[in-house]
């Protein structure tokens, strides 16, 4: 730690301690904070209008893990990597597990793909055609098998199923087919596995999505059993929806499975975490910080015009700062003011925490882990391009509709 | 029925019969269709910027029922009237019941008011202050007693509780308080009573509402028991939310309690049913028409610049036409096309029904009930003003913020 | 016309005539109604999650025009086809023009592509890099040249430029660059050409779009000159925005260039026209019907799960019905009721027109043009697949992100 | 300044200076920053579901100014107070001007009321009835006269005019009536006066508002002349709209008249500035900070459940912090990174400024003005209630619809 950083850190500790906060305990919680990064976040991404793949993209699951290792090296809190099948399909998953371990990483949740096959045009697990449901269910079962091979306990489900036109299919029939397909998947889960059921208001379905909101996902989880939990993606809600309240309710129901973190201004924009409304991110972490254990925290973004590794690092930094600020909230005073109906007094306690510049604190925690005090600057000043990026030769693809 | 109406009716029957539809059965379902109108829909309404009460407004519950009787006279399908306490508070509810019966009406759901008392500033059933929760719970219990007195089996709950600022109160604490308060209310319900739990995204709470969506209401109902069901108000969703899907899901869960019908373009605009998107209304009725019995169907609007009785009549007519069109959908063909994945073929079956001009059919059904063939025209041509409106002397109020 | 159709038509004419409507004049306006279809609407489309190209897709501009000719054969009102460069790029555009003419078609607006080239990553006409702006400007100039070659007078501009992160670029700098680029394009227009400036709230830009709403497009047009007009795409607005009012205002400013017709429930869903809210479509046509001449009316959709030709035919039919209904509005009575402040009386005049089943009228007009009475049924019953689709061999592509 | 505050301030100055920032210049701009508070913000407010007026509310314009003086005493940057006619109507405005001056205040913009009179039911300046337009126009002219009397140069126009139902009135006719009415108002403005034309998507009109967005307001201003400028209220946009871009565009057109500051999550929630998305507020100030002079900056909120004076003070503090953070942005580096297409590099410069805890800086500036280092704490610890609030006897009103 530089002398000036030390000065800022000491002064911050002094201020927080004076407020009665246990800074050591806060640092411990920050040190224990874990963010999973997605293998697909290191690969090419775009909109339906095409993508602009930069040079240096990874072309294999192994290279994606190399990039994830760089993020972990810089931030110190991203030791696991979610994989996506078939994008990360391999003959031998043991090799990926070994590669991960050699990098100080582990394989995280396994994410099936239920839209890439041409037969999924009208849906996957809820498709009117039993043969397609069989295909999708088998893919889910295959992903459970892969999870076993890589030592993962999390099976994610983002279901793209839905309809584009009124009348295209029966809401209830689709729902029942979905539940039937998922029952088979659920039955195949190991005792220590979780099924994470994501919801999304729209896209790719534009009339109705099977799992459009937390209510639909939660009902599905109830029907399946206690190993099924809801996964919250910050970009999958209608405008205005209060996400932090949903998080609190799901936790109160013991059904909060975890997050896909990103940020959005319009639709499912999949932007860098905290880039649109960092206060909302802080409020979500204010709920998380009150939980005895954190659920699975995963980034799910699509880096289109920005550098993918730098974008991932920035997202992790933003998550870490949101958690740090949430840990500064004076919970005792908050509860007192809430009980007293002191509307602004309670609100101002959150504001006070949010306004605090926690960078000295997160820098300290990172440095103690051997990571970078300022991960973004370290990446910009570093030699990743020379070491890694420039040696890759993945061909740029154009994609996009109508091409 | 006039000769020209008869011509149109006969031609429509001919066309529908040729398509294999049982017109007599459709007419029977239309004849059995019941819409409840709200007593408060006949009284003054406005926005926070004030109201523009016209002459001729009713000033007592009895006069509101007189207006409801006019709507029933014209449409033939609105025999019950929802009441709101304390707006319709009386010493002796037996008198209101008798008045209703004398008009061929009955008293419908009882709607408590949980925002009018100054003590509800920070909430009612979920208020941090136990004394206020007691007040609100007692009011709910009082409404159950009133329901018994007027012979009603429906207790509505629109809960305005929520917060305006992050941190103002604990999401989980509020939720648990709400459930505790409601448990007492639920326990007091008679065996044949239903508690209808409404949800609303926002307003009057602008940060978080306790019951913000169908998921929150449904979870609450699950905790209470089978007599608690969800009430869907068409104006209480985020933009884009697929309401007809929610309706289908709630019915599949046996938790569809009923509707508050209106229409919106922006927020909770409380406009005339079907005035913004009549196709959406038709799609909702397409779900309803497939159910063995219809749930409680109630209008809940705020007539601000239009004539209140005419607006109510138009809403009823729009509901009746939506139901009539939904009954024209060829369900067998629809299921076949859905099963075959014939996306547009299935959609076009709905379009065909929606495009059909069902006015001859609904006119016939109304006439057979002794109501008006064209209720709106009948009202405009009628003498309600001379008979009733002109004799009323309710003082105009101005209201509005800052006044 | 079949006997039963004749019966319905005669009865409808009788009813409309009795209301004082000049049915012959209405039929003439329907006969003059022209809808342009987009070449790209016949080709593959999808979301960022991939596409599901069916067999029988056209693989050349010539084959796309063949499909457009089928739509024109069935509907009788789609004689022109918008082209997209470079998707429809050719060595010799005279051949396309000749092919079009041989099919009874003409080439419509020319649509440049400002997102497909990898250099457009950070924008095209507003890119911070002058070399990229040059590239984009030259492409626009090339499109003007193509327009001359194919005999088109319309140059469309859908500008995908924007930013994904706050601070990424200067709002004002981007705006001035855009205006500078466009000034050069505008100067190159022939006297009889129009530049149609589209706007869109978001996508592919997720923080700020250069031309995000009608105000931004209109200001740009004002700076360029009278040949620049605003193009309204129904799917490019924020939720709730009143499109028909914008249409009226643009026409009042003499800046309504035309439409890209589609429908949406969520984002820019690009669904079949009239499939989400046909009443809104009717209201837009109610404005259009009051104009002495109609602006350019073009369909712009992305058929993902439905048959593309059938979808296009259905869109045309829906547009024709919306226009027919709008022509039934009693304008004199409407103006009188509006002047008198008769809110519901005026509204009910629109409802009366909308409720009317105009299919006999549109069928009659189509039949007189030698098109199909029921174009959708004619397509479903027809032999397009045997004649055309089955002979095509365009390879299916998969696409989608992460692939 | 306390010793610990001094420590934090010195350290912040050291850090900012090391980054090349001219802290003295920044402090000067903060010292020159002026926020106008609204007289109606000190009075009762609510939703259509009623209001909960606390004890101690002002009951006259003079008392409202007393409260504004308290805010100015605590913050040091709110010397002017917007008034609303007729809520602040007086026989002798000279007395109000003298009272303001005695408190160190001045009277700010004059805000007419175009919804309170019963005759405005169908609109004011755009009403179909010429007599009502006359009434509204005369009220505007009266407000110009009042502005002269109180020494104000700003006439605000928030136009509630619009329609609730399709067909209710003609878009173009309403627009032309509005422009005709406003032309007369504009002609009456003194040379140094400005007409501030606000826009709002909806409420109280629920189908179409005359001035629904910045485009509509800007066109109106163009027709009137250079003294007409657009007023931006942060709560009056559709969800997702990028307000900071609109601000930049309006300034580039020399038509940015000023702001009504508040915050919203759903509709026009009128919450405390910066309480929902403080990052958005910072981005707006990032645009403002680049302008040579600031436009009129006014708070417009409705304090419903929170203490009104404390809420106002918090809003001012939030505005001041947003400005301070915006002044920390390294503009030279930002322009360089933008020109270089360094997407994240540019974005991170904004993040760096936003993350900085500027409270030592704003406290210093306030203290130098004789205001409070921590105005919210000073208010909470102060004796306003004893001195002022407890002596007031304004009767609580209940209000709300249906009452």
PDB file of C-alpha atoms in Angstrom, chain B residues 41 43-54 268-272 301-308, chain C residues 343, chain D residues 48 118 121-122 164-165 204-206 401:
ATOM      1  CA  UNK B  41     -67.680   4.893  -9.481  1.00  0.00           C
ATOM      2  CA  UNK B  43     -69.348   9.510  -6.918  1.00  0.00           C
ATOM      3  CA  UNK B  44     -66.782  12.206  -7.360  1.00  0.00           C
ATOM      4  CA  UNK B  45     -63.319  11.232  -8.573  1.00  0.00           C
ATOM      5  CA  UNK B  46     -60.217  13.010  -9.705  1.00  0.00           C
ATOM      6  CA  UNK B  47     -56.479  13.165  -9.754  1.00  0.00           C
ATOM      7  CA  UNK B  48     -54.218  14.766  -7.176  1.00  0.00           C
ATOM      8  CA  UNK B  49     -54.687  17.914  -9.248  1.00  0.00           C
ATOM      9  CA  UNK B  50     -58.296  18.136  -8.253  1.00  0.00           C
ATOM     10  CA  UNK B  51     -61.619  16.960  -9.563  1.00  0.00           C
ATOM     11  CA  UNK B  52     -64.391  18.438 -11.634  1.00  0.00           C
ATOM     12  CA  UNK B  53     -67.593  17.148 -10.084  1.00  0.00           C
ATOM     13  CA  UNK B  54     -70.546  17.553 -12.425  1.00  0.00           C
ATOM     14  CA  UNK B 268     -53.115   3.477 -12.840  1.00  0.00           C
ATOM     15  CA  UNK B 269     -55.224   5.649 -15.102  1.00  0.00           C
ATOM     16  CA  UNK B 270     -58.552   4.016 -14.181  1.00  0.00           C
ATOM     17  CA  UNK B 271     -60.072   4.689 -17.588  1.00  0.00           C
ATOM     18  CA  UNK B 272     -63.088   3.064 -19.190  1.00  0.00           C
ATOM     19  CA  UNK B 301     -62.794   3.166 -12.633  1.00  0.00           C
ATOM     20  CA  UNK B 302     -62.458   6.841 -11.940  1.00  0.00           C
ATOM     21  CA  UNK B 303     -64.572   8.913 -14.268  1.00  0.00           C
ATOM     22  CA  UNK B 304     -62.970  12.336 -14.285  1.00  0.00           C
ATOM     23  CA  UNK B 305     -63.933  14.172 -17.446  1.00  0.00           C
ATOM     24  CA  UNK B 306     -66.691  11.926 -18.781  1.00  0.00           C
ATOM     25  CA  UNK B 307     -70.234  11.332 -17.619  1.00  0.00           C
ATOM     26  CA  UNK B 308     -70.092   8.728 -14.898  1.00  0.00           C
TER      27      UNK B 308
ATOM     28  CA  UNK C 343     -65.997  13.523 -24.393  1.00  0.00           C
TER      29      UNK C 343
ATOM     30  CA  UNK D  48     -55.205  11.291  -4.992  1.00  0.00           C
ATOM     31  CA  UNK D 118     -63.687  23.929 -12.370  1.00  0.00           C
ATOM     32  CA  UNK D 121     -62.085  20.298 -16.816  1.00  0.00           C
ATOM     33  CA  UNK D 122     -61.350  19.897 -20.529  1.00  0.00           C
ATOM     34  CA  UNK D 164     -58.432  11.102 -21.558  1.00  0.00           C
ATOM     35  CA  UNK D 165     -59.994   9.265 -24.486  1.00  0.00           C
ATOM     36  CA  UNK D 204     -53.673  14.595 -15.191  1.00  0.00           C
ATOM     37  CA  UNK D 205     -54.340  13.681 -18.844  1.00  0.00           C
ATOM     38  CA  UNK D 206     -54.315   9.929 -19.426  1.00  0.00           C
ATOM     39  CA  UNK D 401     -60.907  11.058  -3.788  1.00  0.00           C
TER      40      UNK D 401
END
